[in-house]
Short mmCIF file of C-alpha atoms in Angstrom, two decimals:
data_model
loop_
_atom_site.label_atom_id
_atom_site.label_comp_id
_atom_site.label_asym_id
_atom_site.label_seq_id
_atom_site.Cartn_x
_atom_site.Cartn_y
_atom_site.Cartn_z
CA MET A 1 -4.71 -24.75 16.21
CA GLU A 2 -4.57 -24.35 19.95
CA LYS A 3 -6.79 -22.19 22.15
CA TYR A 4 -3.96 -19.68 22.73
CA TRP A 5 -0.59 -19.32 21.09
CA THR A 6 2.60 -18.57 23.04
CA ASP A 7 2.13 -14.82 22.43
CA GLY A 8 -1.21 -14.87 24.24
CA TYR A 9 -3.42 -14.30 21.22
CA ARG A 10 -6.47 -16.50 20.79
CA GLN A 11 -6.26 -18.89 17.84
CA ASP A 12 -9.44 -17.98 15.97
CA CYS A 13 -10.19 -15.49 13.19
CA SER A 14 -10.53 -12.40 15.41
CA GLY A 15 -7.62 -13.39 17.64
CA TYR A 16 -5.55 -13.62 14.48
CA ILE A 17 -6.51 -10.05 13.50
CA SER A 18 -5.78 -8.89 17.05
CA MET A 19 -2.29 -10.31 16.64
CA ALA A 20 -1.75 -8.90 13.14
CA TRP A 21 -2.89 -5.42 14.21
CA ASN A 22 -0.85 -5.70 17.44
CA LEU A 23 -3.85 -4.94 19.64
CA SER A 24 -3.37 -4.97 23.39
CA ALA A 25 -5.91 -7.75 23.94
CA ASN A 26 -7.93 -10.40 22.13
CA GLU A 27 -10.88 -8.77 20.41
CA TRP A 28 -13.77 -10.51 18.63
CA THR A 29 -15.89 -9.87 15.56
CA GLY A 30 -18.24 -7.70 17.59
CA THR A 31 -15.50 -5.25 18.68
CA LEU A 32 -12.85 -5.20 15.93
CA ASP A 33 -14.69 -2.44 14.07
CA LYS A 34 -13.82 -0.03 16.91
CA PHE A 35 -10.14 -0.29 15.96
CA GLY A 36 -10.72 0.41 12.27
CA GLU A 37 -12.06 3.06 9.95
CA LYS A 38 -14.77 1.92 7.57
CA ILE A 39 -13.69 2.18 3.95
CA ASP A 40 -15.18 1.34 0.57
CA ARG A 41 -14.17 -2.01 -0.91
CA THR A 42 -12.65 -0.21 -3.90
CA GLU A 43 -10.12 1.35 -1.49
CA LEU A 44 -8.85 -1.96 -0.06
CA GLN A 45 -5.11 -2.25 0.44
CA PRO A 46 -3.02 -5.06 1.96
CA GLY A 47 -3.42 -5.03 5.73
CA ASP A 48 -7.07 -3.95 5.69
CA ILE A 49 -9.71 -6.40 6.90
CA LEU A 50 -13.07 -7.66 5.69
CA LEU A 51 -15.37 -8.21 8.67
CA PHE A 52 -18.77 -9.85 9.04
CA HIS A 53 -20.39 -9.90 12.47
CA ASN A 54 -23.77 -11.54 12.92
CA PRO A 55 -25.33 -9.84 15.96
CA ALA A 56 -28.34 -12.17 15.97
CA ASN A 57 -26.10 -15.20 16.43
CA PRO A 58 -22.37 -14.33 16.59
CA THR A 59 -21.35 -17.98 16.35
CA LYS A 60 -23.19 -18.41 13.04
CA GLY A 61 -21.26 -17.05 10.08
CA SER A 62 -19.28 -14.31 11.84
CA HIS A 63 -15.77 -14.13 10.40
CA VAL A 64 -12.93 -11.77 9.53
CA THR A 65 -10.07 -11.96 7.01
CA ILE A 66 -7.02 -9.86 6.18
CA PHE A 67 -6.97 -8.45 2.66
CA GLY A 68 -3.68 -9.41 1.00
CA GLY A 69 -4.12 -7.87 -2.47
CA TRP A 70 -6.17 -8.47 -5.61
CA THR A 71 -5.56 -11.64 -7.59
CA ASP A 72 -6.02 -9.87 -10.96
CA TYR A 73 -7.31 -6.76 -12.66
CA THR A 74 -10.99 -7.74 -12.35
CA HIS A 75 -10.91 -7.15 -8.57
CA THR A 76 -13.42 -9.95 -8.04
CA SER A 77 -11.06 -12.12 -5.96
CA TYR A 78 -8.34 -11.37 -3.45
CA ILE A 79 -5.72 -13.15 -1.37
CA ALA A 80 -7.24 -13.70 2.08
CA TYR A 81 -5.17 -14.36 5.16
CA GLU A 82 -7.35 -15.95 7.81
CA GLN A 83 -7.37 -18.21 10.83
CA THR A 84 -9.72 -21.08 10.15
CA LYS A 85 -9.60 -24.72 11.20
CA PRO A 86 -7.32 -26.51 11.17
CA ARG A 87 -4.70 -23.74 10.66
CA THR A 88 -3.89 -20.30 9.30
CA ARG A 89 -4.63 -20.09 5.59
CA ARG A 90 -3.56 -17.93 2.66
CA GLN A 91 -5.92 -18.49 -0.26
CA ALA A 92 -7.49 -16.78 -3.27
CA THR A 93 -11.02 -15.92 -2.15
CA PRO A 94 -14.03 -14.39 -3.93
CA LEU A 95 -14.85 -10.86 -2.77
CA ALA A 96 -15.83 -10.67 0.03
CA TYR A 97 -16.10 -14.32 1.14
CA TRP A 98 -17.57 -17.68 0.21
CA THR A 99 -20.71 -17.06 2.31
CA ASN A 100 -22.52 -13.87 3.38
CA THR A 101 -20.41 -12.06 0.81
CA ASP A 102 -22.61 -8.95 0.68
CA ARG A 103 -22.48 -8.49 4.46
CA TYR A 104 -18.72 -8.10 4.85
CA VAL A 105 -17.50 -4.60 5.66
CA ALA A 106 -14.01 -3.29 4.86
CA TYR A 107 -11.99 -1.57 7.61
CA ARG A 108 -8.54 0.01 7.84
CA TYR A 109 -6.63 0.01 11.11
CA LYS A 110 -6.85 3.45 12.74
CA ALA A 111 -3.31 3.38 14.12
CA ILE A 112 -1.64 3.61 10.70
CA THR A 113 0.04 7.02 10.78
CA GLY A 114 1.31 7.70 7.26
CA GLY A 115 3.90 6.66 4.71
CA THR A 116 4.09 5.74 1.07
CA ALA A 117 2.43 2.67 -0.40
CA THR A 118 4.78 0.66 -2.55
CA GLY A 119 3.15 -2.24 -4.24
CA GLY A 120 1.39 -3.63 -1.22
CA ALA A 121 3.56 -2.55 1.61
CA ALA A 122 1.90 -1.47 4.78
CA ALA A 123 2.02 2.23 5.57
CA ALA A 124 5.19 3.40 7.25
CA THR A 125 5.54 4.94 10.70
CA THR A 126 6.39 8.65 10.70
CA ALA A 127 8.61 8.58 13.80
CA TYR A 128 12.36 8.66 13.10
CA PRO A 129 13.77 5.51 14.73
CA GLY A 130 17.27 6.92 15.32
CA ALA A 131 20.59 6.91 13.49
CA ALA A 132 21.62 3.61 15.09
CA MET A 133 19.05 1.79 12.94
CA PHE A 134 20.95 2.62 9.73
CA GLY A 135 24.46 2.07 8.44
CA PRO A 136 26.91 -0.87 8.14
CA GLY A 137 25.82 -3.83 10.22
CA ALA A 138 22.21 -2.69 10.64
CA ASN A 139 19.60 -5.38 10.09
CA ASN A 140 16.03 -4.40 10.95
CA ALA A 141 12.60 -3.53 9.58
CA TYR A 142 13.43 0.18 9.39
CA VAL A 143 16.06 -0.49 6.73
CA THR A 144 13.44 -2.29 4.63
CA GLN A 145 11.02 0.58 5.19
CA LEU A 146 13.65 3.11 4.14
CA GLY A 147 14.42 1.16 0.97
CA ARG A 148 10.78 0.96 -0.03
CA LEU A 149 10.30 4.68 0.54
CA LEU A 150 13.37 5.39 -1.60
CA VAL A 151 12.11 3.12 -4.37
CA ALA A 152 8.80 5.00 -4.32
CA ARG A 153 10.73 8.26 -4.77
CA GLY A 154 12.74 7.11 -7.80
CA GLY A 155 15.45 4.91 -6.28
CA THR A 156 14.62 1.69 -8.09
CA ARG A 157 17.82 1.69 -10.15
CA PHE A 158 20.01 1.35 -7.06
CA TYR A 159 18.50 -2.00 -6.05
CA SER A 160 19.32 -5.13 -8.02
CA GLN A 161 17.27 -6.99 -5.40
CA GLY A 162 15.29 -6.06 -2.34
CA PRO A 163 15.03 -3.68 -0.54
CA GLY A 164 15.56 -5.83 2.52
CA PRO A 165 16.32 -5.53 6.25
CA ARG A 166 20.13 -5.72 5.97
CA TRP A 167 21.83 -2.38 5.31
CA SER A 168 23.64 -2.38 1.97
CA GLU A 169 25.57 -0.09 -0.33
CA ALA A 170 22.37 0.18 -2.40
CA ASP A 171 20.60 1.73 0.60
CA ARG A 172 23.44 4.22 1.10
CA ARG A 173 23.60 5.22 -2.58
CA ALA A 174 19.82 5.59 -2.88
CA THR A 175 19.68 7.66 0.31
CA GLN A 176 22.52 9.85 -0.91
CA ALA A 177 20.79 10.36 -4.28
CA PHE A 178 17.64 11.48 -2.47
CA GLN A 179 19.62 13.84 -0.25
CA GLN A 180 21.44 15.30 -3.25
CA ALA A 181 18.07 15.80 -4.98
CA GLN A 182 17.23 18.20 -2.12
CA GLY A 183 20.34 20.22 -2.96
CA TRP A 184 22.27 19.01 0.06
CA LYS A 185 26.05 18.54 -0.09
CA GLY A 186 28.90 17.25 2.01
CA ALA A 187 27.89 15.75 5.37
CA GLU A 188 24.25 16.51 4.63
CA ALA A 189 24.39 14.03 1.73
CA ASP A 190 26.42 11.22 3.29
CA GLY A 191 23.89 8.48 2.45
CA LEU A 192 22.83 7.94 6.06
CA PRO A 193 19.26 9.05 6.82
CA GLY A 194 18.82 11.64 9.53
CA THR A 195 15.68 13.19 10.93
CA GLN A 196 15.14 15.54 7.98
CA THR A 197 15.74 12.87 5.33
CA TRP A 198 13.29 10.54 7.09
CA ARG A 199 10.64 13.25 7.48
CA LEU A 200 10.69 14.11 3.79
CA LEU A 201 10.47 10.46 2.77
CA VAL A 202 7.58 9.42 5.01
CA THR A 203 5.53 12.56 4.28
CA GLY A 204 6.10 12.39 0.52
CA LYS A 205 7.64 15.85 0.45
CA GLY A 206 10.84 17.19 -1.05
CA ARG A 207 12.27 16.41 -4.46
CA ALA A 208 12.31 12.83 -5.69
CA ILE A 209 15.43 11.20 -7.08
CA GLY A 210 15.73 12.47 -10.62
CA GLY A 211 14.30 15.89 -9.91
CA SER A 212 10.52 15.65 -9.45
CA SER A 213 9.12 17.28 -6.31
CA GLY A 214 6.63 16.07 -3.75
CA SER A 215 2.94 16.86 -3.55
CA GLY A 216 2.18 20.18 -5.17
CA GLY A 217 5.85 20.74 -6.04
CA SER A 218 6.94 22.93 -8.90
CA SER A 219 8.55 20.10 -10.83
CA THR A 220 5.33 18.34 -11.71
CA ASN A 221 5.82 19.52 -15.29
CA GLU A 222 8.70 17.06 -15.64
CA THR A 223 7.99 13.63 -17.07
CA GLY A 224 9.96 11.53 -14.55
CA PHE A 225 7.83 9.00 -12.68
CA PRO A 226 7.30 10.43 -9.16
CA GLY A 227 6.65 7.12 -7.37
CA ARG A 228 3.76 4.74 -6.84
CA GLY A 229 2.75 6.29 -3.53
CA TYR A 230 1.20 9.30 -5.25
CA PHE A 231 -1.44 7.18 -6.96
CA ARG A 232 -3.44 5.47 -4.23
CA PRO A 233 -6.85 5.98 -2.55
CA GLY A 234 -6.75 9.04 -0.33
CA GLN A 235 -3.93 10.74 -2.25
CA SER A 236 -4.41 14.29 -3.55
CA ASN A 237 -1.55 15.92 -5.43
CA ALA A 238 -0.53 17.57 -8.69
CA TYR A 239 0.74 14.29 -10.15
CA VAL A 240 -2.74 12.73 -10.09
CA GLU A 241 -4.14 15.67 -12.05
CA LYS A 242 -1.22 15.57 -14.48
CA LEU A 243 -1.82 11.86 -15.02
CA GLY A 244 -5.52 12.42 -15.66
CA LYS A 245 -4.92 15.17 -18.19
CA GLN A 246 -2.45 13.02 -20.08
CA LEU A 247 -4.92 10.11 -20.11
CA VAL A 248 -7.56 12.40 -21.62
CA LYS A 249 -5.03 13.68 -24.15
CA ARG A 250 -4.21 10.10 -25.19
CA GLY A 251 -7.89 9.14 -25.48
CA TYR A 252 -8.27 7.20 -22.23
CA GLY A 253 -10.52 9.54 -20.23
CA LYS A 254 -13.95 8.02 -20.78
CA HIS A 255 -14.47 7.17 -17.10
CA TYR A 256 -14.22 10.79 -15.96
CA LEU A 257 -17.62 12.33 -15.22
CA SER A 258 -15.82 15.51 -14.14
CA GLY A 259 -12.23 16.63 -13.91
CA PRO A 260 -9.67 15.14 -13.95
CA GLY A 261 -8.54 16.66 -10.67
CA PRO A 262 -5.82 16.23 -8.02
CA ARG A 263 -7.65 13.65 -5.85
CA TRP A 264 -7.13 10.00 -6.84
CA SER A 265 -10.42 8.37 -7.79
CA GLU A 266 -11.81 5.12 -9.14
CA ALA A 267 -12.17 6.92 -12.50
CA ASP A 268 -8.40 7.50 -12.55
CA ARG A 269 -7.77 3.84 -11.81
CA ARG A 270 -10.16 2.61 -14.50
CA ASN A 271 -8.68 4.94 -17.11
CA VAL A 272 -5.15 3.84 -16.25
CA GLU A 273 -6.30 0.22 -16.44
CA ALA A 274 -7.75 0.84 -19.91
CA PHE A 275 -4.44 2.31 -21.04
CA GLN A 276 -2.48 -0.61 -19.56
CA ARG A 277 -4.72 -3.18 -21.23
CA ALA A 278 -4.24 -1.34 -24.52
CA GLN A 279 -0.54 -2.16 -24.15
CA GLY A 280 -1.47 -5.84 -24.10
CA TRP A 281 -0.86 -6.23 -20.39
CA LEU A 282 -2.96 -8.60 -18.27
CA GLY A 283 -3.42 -9.54 -14.62
CA GLY A 284 -1.46 -7.53 -12.09
CA ALA A 285 0.29 -5.62 -14.87
CA ALA A 286 -3.05 -3.96 -15.66
CA ASP A 287 -4.32 -3.15 -12.17
CA GLY A 288 -4.99 0.53 -12.85
CA TYR A 289 -2.13 1.84 -10.73
CA PRO A 290 0.66 3.53 -12.72
CA GLY A 291 4.20 2.26 -12.40
CA PRO A 292 7.37 3.55 -14.12
CA GLU A 293 6.63 1.75 -17.41
CA THR A 294 3.00 2.90 -17.54
CA TRP A 295 4.18 6.44 -16.90
CA ARG A 296 6.92 6.24 -19.54
CA ARG A 297 4.59 4.97 -22.24
CA LEU A 298 1.86 7.45 -21.35
CA PHE A 299 4.16 10.47 -21.60
CA ARG A 300 6.54 9.36 -24.34
#
């Protein structure tokens, strides 16, 4: 650890968050909350932070970590990314921290603008980066983002590995399949994402690969898995309600006090977790968030 790194960010816990959130200056534990939206701990997703600021004595106990995902289905420990002497650390940590655990507050960065969560990925930007970012020879973060959005909309089968930053035939075929699912033909379904393709992907609209439609679409009666992004805190769509009704039908609805309804809730997650554990799954395989196999078994 040095006082400042070559990028100008201070090498302490809050300087580390300032760097990770790409803030314009070094903030500290007493100001980081201004850049985030307070959330419940049950809503934590990778990239959120857990912040404790001690106003009585800021140098005593004040600390902040980046939430990197739960370690298992109990949600009692998580992977914390933090700057602490003598270096940056990635370590399984009890929720919320080793000391002052009840005083840590969860925040989500306000500048996140949308996108589809895919197994821990940060939310995607909604702005179309331009055609030059895609196609043969392209190697950048937008290609990875595109691939993850396509996987969330039913494109898993096209990727034997990845998605990654280098443009591949898998990216082209998955993009083309998504375009064809919208009913497009010819040059409109050439496998290269344009403005309209990008807009549908990042907003979760349009028909998914395989036929299911986006939020509130008419194809929610089909049994194809619509994508992981529909089942996350803050989501409200017909697929969540469909999932809940099927859980009740299969005898896994005990956590519902009302509903089920279209808004994703902790009751949905706990009922899904109960169903997953009934399959004999443990750890991250029973985290309460439906994937393709959970969906297939639930509706078969």
